C-alpha cells in the first residue's frame, strides 16, 4: 500500500485559461483523472459498502432489496442508514435525489413509511431502470 500512498501524495495542480496560468496548488483528495489505477481504486473502495445480504453492486450503482414476509414490518430504513454510514466512512455521499424506491407485491397495500437518505425523502416510483432493464411494480 505504500506505493499507492506515494502515487497519491504530494500532487499539485494549476489551471490555464487562455495564456494565463494559476499558481501551483496542492491536491489533498481525489484520484488523477484517466489513471489506470482510478477504476481499480474505486472498486476496492466501494467493495466494503455493503448494507446486508441483499446489497447488489455494479460499478457505481448499488441496489438494496428487502423481502418482507406477510404481517412483518420493513427494516429497509435501518439498512439504508447503515449504507449511508459506510459510504461516509469511505468519504463518499449517497445522492438521495437520485435514489429511488419501488414496492412490489402485497407490501403496496400496507406501504411502509417513505425512506430517507439523510434529510432527503426518497422518491417512491412505480417503474425504474436498472442496468438497462425497465422494472415495474407489477413486474410486467
Short mmCIF file of C-alpha atoms in Angstrom, two decimals:
data_model
loop_
_atom_site.label_atom_id
_atom_site.label_comp_id
_atom_site.label_asym_id
_atom_site.label_seq_id
_atom_site.Cartn_x
_atom_site.Cartn_y
_atom_site.Cartn_z
CA UNK A 1 0.00 0.00 0.00
CA UNK A 2 2.98 2.35 0.38
CA UNK A 3 3.28 2.63 -3.40
CA UNK A 4 -0.40 3.72 -3.58
CA UNK A 5 0.23 6.38 -0.93
CA UNK A 6 3.29 7.57 -2.85
CA UNK A 7 1.21 7.74 -6.02
CA UNK A 8 -1.42 9.96 -4.36
CA UNK A 9 0.81 12.06 -2.11
CA UNK A 10 2.42 15.44 -2.86
CA UNK A 11 0.43 16.13 -6.03
CA UNK A 12 -0.16 19.66 -7.31
CA UNK A 13 -2.28 21.27 -9.98
CA UNK A 14 -2.75 24.54 -11.76
CA UNK A 15 -5.32 25.98 -14.15
CA UNK A 16 -4.73 27.53 -17.54
CA UNK A 17 -7.27 29.92 -19.05
CA UNK A 18 -6.13 31.30 -22.36
CA UNK A 19 -2.50 32.28 -21.84
CA UNK A 20 -2.83 32.81 -18.08
CA UNK A 21 -1.61 30.15 -15.64
CA UNK A 22 -2.56 30.00 -11.97
CA UNK A 23 -0.07 29.19 -9.22
CA UNK A 24 0.57 25.56 -8.37
CA UNK A 25 -1.69 24.38 -5.51
CA UNK A 26 -1.61 21.10 -3.56
CA UNK A 27 -4.24 18.44 -4.25
CA UNK A 28 -5.49 16.97 -0.99
CA UNK A 29 -8.04 14.45 -2.31
CA UNK A 30 -9.08 12.52 -5.38
CA UNK A 31 -7.53 10.29 -8.00
CA UNK A 32 -5.74 11.54 -11.10
CA UNK A 33 -8.29 11.51 -13.91
CA UNK A 34 -7.52 8.95 -16.59
CA UNK A 35 -5.08 7.00 -14.44
CA UNK A 36 -5.08 3.23 -14.78
CA UNK A 37 -5.38 2.90 -11.00
CA UNK A 38 -8.54 5.04 -10.81
CA UNK A 39 -11.16 2.37 -11.67
CA UNK A 40 -9.41 -0.31 -9.59
CA UNK A 41 -9.18 2.02 -6.59
CA UNK A 42 -12.88 2.88 -6.90
CA UNK A 43 -13.87 -0.80 -6.99
CA UNK A 44 -11.76 -1.51 -3.90
CA UNK A 45 -13.28 1.50 -2.15
CA UNK A 46 -16.93 0.57 -2.78
CA UNK A 47 -16.42 -3.15 -2.19
CA UNK A 48 -16.78 -2.64 1.56
CA UNK A 49 -20.00 -0.67 1.16
CA UNK A 50 -22.49 -3.42 1.84
CA UNK A 51 -25.55 -2.93 3.96
CA UNK A 52 -26.69 -6.53 4.29
CA UNK A 53 -27.14 -9.75 2.40
CA UNK A 54 -29.34 -8.18 -0.27
CA UNK A 55 -26.95 -5.47 -1.46
CA UNK A 56 -26.14 -5.69 -5.18
CA UNK A 57 -23.41 -3.56 -6.76
CA UNK A 58 -22.41 -2.97 -10.35
CA UNK A 59 -19.67 -0.38 -10.99
CA UNK A 60 -21.03 2.74 -9.25
CA UNK A 61 -24.66 1.57 -8.87
CA UNK A 62 -25.83 0.00 -5.62
CA UNK A 63 -29.22 -1.68 -5.25
CA UNK A 64 -30.62 -2.82 -1.92
CA UNK A 65 -33.56 -5.21 -1.83
CA UNK A 66 -35.71 -6.39 1.04
CA UNK A 67 -38.14 -9.26 1.22
CA UNK A 68 -40.91 -8.52 3.73
CA UNK A 69 -42.92 -11.54 4.88
CA UNK A 70 -46.67 -11.04 5.43
CA UNK A 71 -47.52 -9.20 8.63
CA UNK A 72 -43.87 -8.12 9.08
CA UNK A 73 -42.50 -4.58 9.02
CA UNK A 74 -39.81 -3.16 6.79
CA UNK A 75 -36.30 -2.74 8.14
CA UNK A 76 -35.02 -1.08 4.96
CA UNK A 77 -34.58 2.35 6.59
CA UNK A 78 -32.01 0.93 9.01
CA UNK A 79 -30.26 -0.82 6.09
CA UNK A 80 -30.16 2.48 4.17
CA UNK A 81 -28.87 4.30 7.26
CA UNK A 82 -26.10 1.69 7.56
CA UNK A 83 -25.21 2.11 3.88
CA UNK A 84 -25.07 5.92 4.25
CA UNK A 85 -22.79 5.48 7.29
CA UNK A 86 -20.47 3.08 5.44
CA UNK A 87 -20.32 5.44 2.48
CA UNK A 88 -19.37 8.33 4.76
CA UNK A 89 -16.53 6.21 6.18
CA UNK A 90 -15.20 5.98 2.59
CA UNK A 91 -15.62 9.78 2.22
CA UNK A 92 -18.46 9.23 -0.24
CA UNK A 93 -22.02 10.61 -0.28
CA UNK A 94 -25.18 8.88 -1.43
CA UNK A 95 -27.31 11.21 -3.52
CA UNK A 96 -30.81 10.97 -2.05
CA UNK A 97 -32.27 12.79 -5.06
CA UNK A 98 -31.03 10.02 -7.38
CA UNK A 99 -32.18 7.26 -5.04
CA UNK A 100 -35.48 5.54 -5.87
CA UNK A 101 -37.72 3.07 -4.06
CA UNK A 102 -40.18 0.68 -5.66
CA UNK A 103 -42.68 -1.53 -3.83
CA UNK A 104 -43.56 -4.83 -5.47
CA UNK A 105 -46.28 -7.27 -4.40
CA UNK A 106 -48.53 -7.31 -1.34
CA UNK A 107 -46.44 -4.71 0.52
CA UNK A 108 -48.11 -2.00 -1.60
CA UNK A 109 -51.34 -2.48 0.37
CA UNK A 110 -49.67 -1.75 3.70
CA UNK A 111 -46.87 0.50 2.48
CA UNK A 112 -44.01 1.29 4.86
CA UNK A 113 -43.06 4.93 5.54
CA UNK A 114 -41.04 6.72 2.87
CA UNK A 115 -37.31 6.09 3.03
CA UNK A 116 -34.91 8.93 3.67
CA UNK A 117 -31.26 9.40 2.79
CA UNK A 118 -30.01 11.90 5.31
CA UNK A 119 -32.59 14.71 5.24
CA UNK A 120 -33.83 13.83 1.74
CA UNK A 121 -37.02 11.83 1.15
CA UNK A 122 -36.51 9.02 -1.35
CA UNK A 123 -38.88 9.14 -4.32
CA UNK A 124 -41.23 6.13 -4.45
CA UNK A 125 -41.75 5.13 -8.10
CA UNK A 126 -43.86 2.59 -9.99
CA UNK A 127 -41.17 1.91 -12.62
CA UNK A 128 -37.41 2.34 -12.82
CA UNK A 129 -34.47 1.29 -14.95
CA UNK A 130 -31.77 -0.96 -13.51
CA UNK A 131 -28.83 -1.75 -15.78
CA UNK A 132 -30.93 -1.06 -18.90
CA UNK A 133 -33.81 -3.25 -17.68
CA UNK A 134 -37.11 -1.48 -17.02
CA UNK A 135 -38.83 -2.84 -13.92
CA UNK A 136 -42.41 -2.01 -12.94
CA UNK A 137 -44.18 -2.57 -9.64
CA UNK A 138 -46.48 -5.12 -11.33
CA UNK A 139 -43.43 -6.89 -12.88
CA UNK A 140 -44.79 -6.51 -16.42
#
